[in-house]
Coordinates of C-alpha atoms in Angstrom, one line a residue:
M1 CA 45.8 -98.5 58.3
E2 CA 44.1 -95.0 57.1
L3 CA 48.2 -93.8 56.9
F4 CA 49.5 -97.1 55.8
V5 CA 46.4 -97.2 52.6
S6 CA 47.2 -93.6 52.3
A7 CA 50.9 -93.4 52.1
V8 CA 50.7 -96.1 49.4
G9 CA 48.3 -94.2 47.4
L10 CA 50.7 -91.1 47.5
V11 CA 54.4 -93.2 46.5
L12 CA 51.7 -94.6 43.4
I13 CA 51.0 -90.7 42.3
F14 CA 54.9 -90.2 42.8
E15 CA 55.1 -92.9 40.4
G16 CA 53.4 -92.8 37.9
L17 CA 53.8 -88.6 37.6
P18 CA 56.9 -88.4 35.4
Y19 CA 55.3 -91.1 32.8
F20 CA 52.3 -88.6 32.6
I21 CA 54.4 -85.6 32.4
A22 CA 57.5 -86.9 30.2
P23 CA 57.1 -90.0 29.0
L24 CA 60.2 -89.9 26.9
A25 CA 62.5 -88.8 29.7
A26 CA 61.3 -91.8 32.0
K27 CA 61.9 -94.0 28.5
N28 CA 65.1 -92.4 28.3
M29 CA 65.7 -93.0 31.8
A30 CA 64.5 -96.6 31.9
A31 CA 67.2 -97.1 28.9
F32 CA 69.8 -95.4 31.2
M33 CA 69.0 -97.8 34.2
A34 CA 69.2 -100.8 32.0
Q35 CA 72.9 -100.2 31.0
T36 CA 73.9 -99.1 34.9
D37 CA 76.0 -101.4 36.9
P38 CA 73.4 -103.4 39.5
R39 CA 75.6 -102.4 42.3
V40 CA 75.3 -98.6 42.2
L41 CA 71.5 -98.8 41.3
R42 CA 71.8 -100.7 44.4
V43 CA 73.8 -98.0 46.3
G44 CA 71.0 -95.3 44.8
G45 CA 68.0 -96.9 46.2
F46 CA 69.5 -97.8 49.8
L47 CA 70.5 -94.0 50.2
L48 CA 66.8 -92.9 48.7
M49 CA 65.3 -95.3 51.4
L50 CA 67.9 -94.0 54.1
T51 CA 66.7 -90.4 53.2
G52 CA 63.0 -91.1 53.5
L53 CA 63.6 -93.2 56.3
G54 CA 65.3 -89.3 58.0
I55 CA 62.7 -87.3 56.9
L56 CA 60.2 -89.7 58.3
Y57 CA 62.1 -89.4 61.7
V58 CA 62.8 -85.6 61.9
F59 CA 58.9 -84.5 60.5
R60 CA 56.9 -87.3 62.2
G61 CA 59.4 -87.5 65.4
D62 CA 56.5 -89.5 67.2

């Protein structure tokens, strides 16, 4: 459970970072994403998830 809570905390830090560091760029990216085809966003999200799973598999290796 401790690992899960730590992971959620880390995700929240990384999710909030762009809005803190460059809020205007984050708004521009949100506007760009609003105009992007949902299928493209879905494929991009899937690729990011696969990359994350690959990283966990390689570096956790349990």
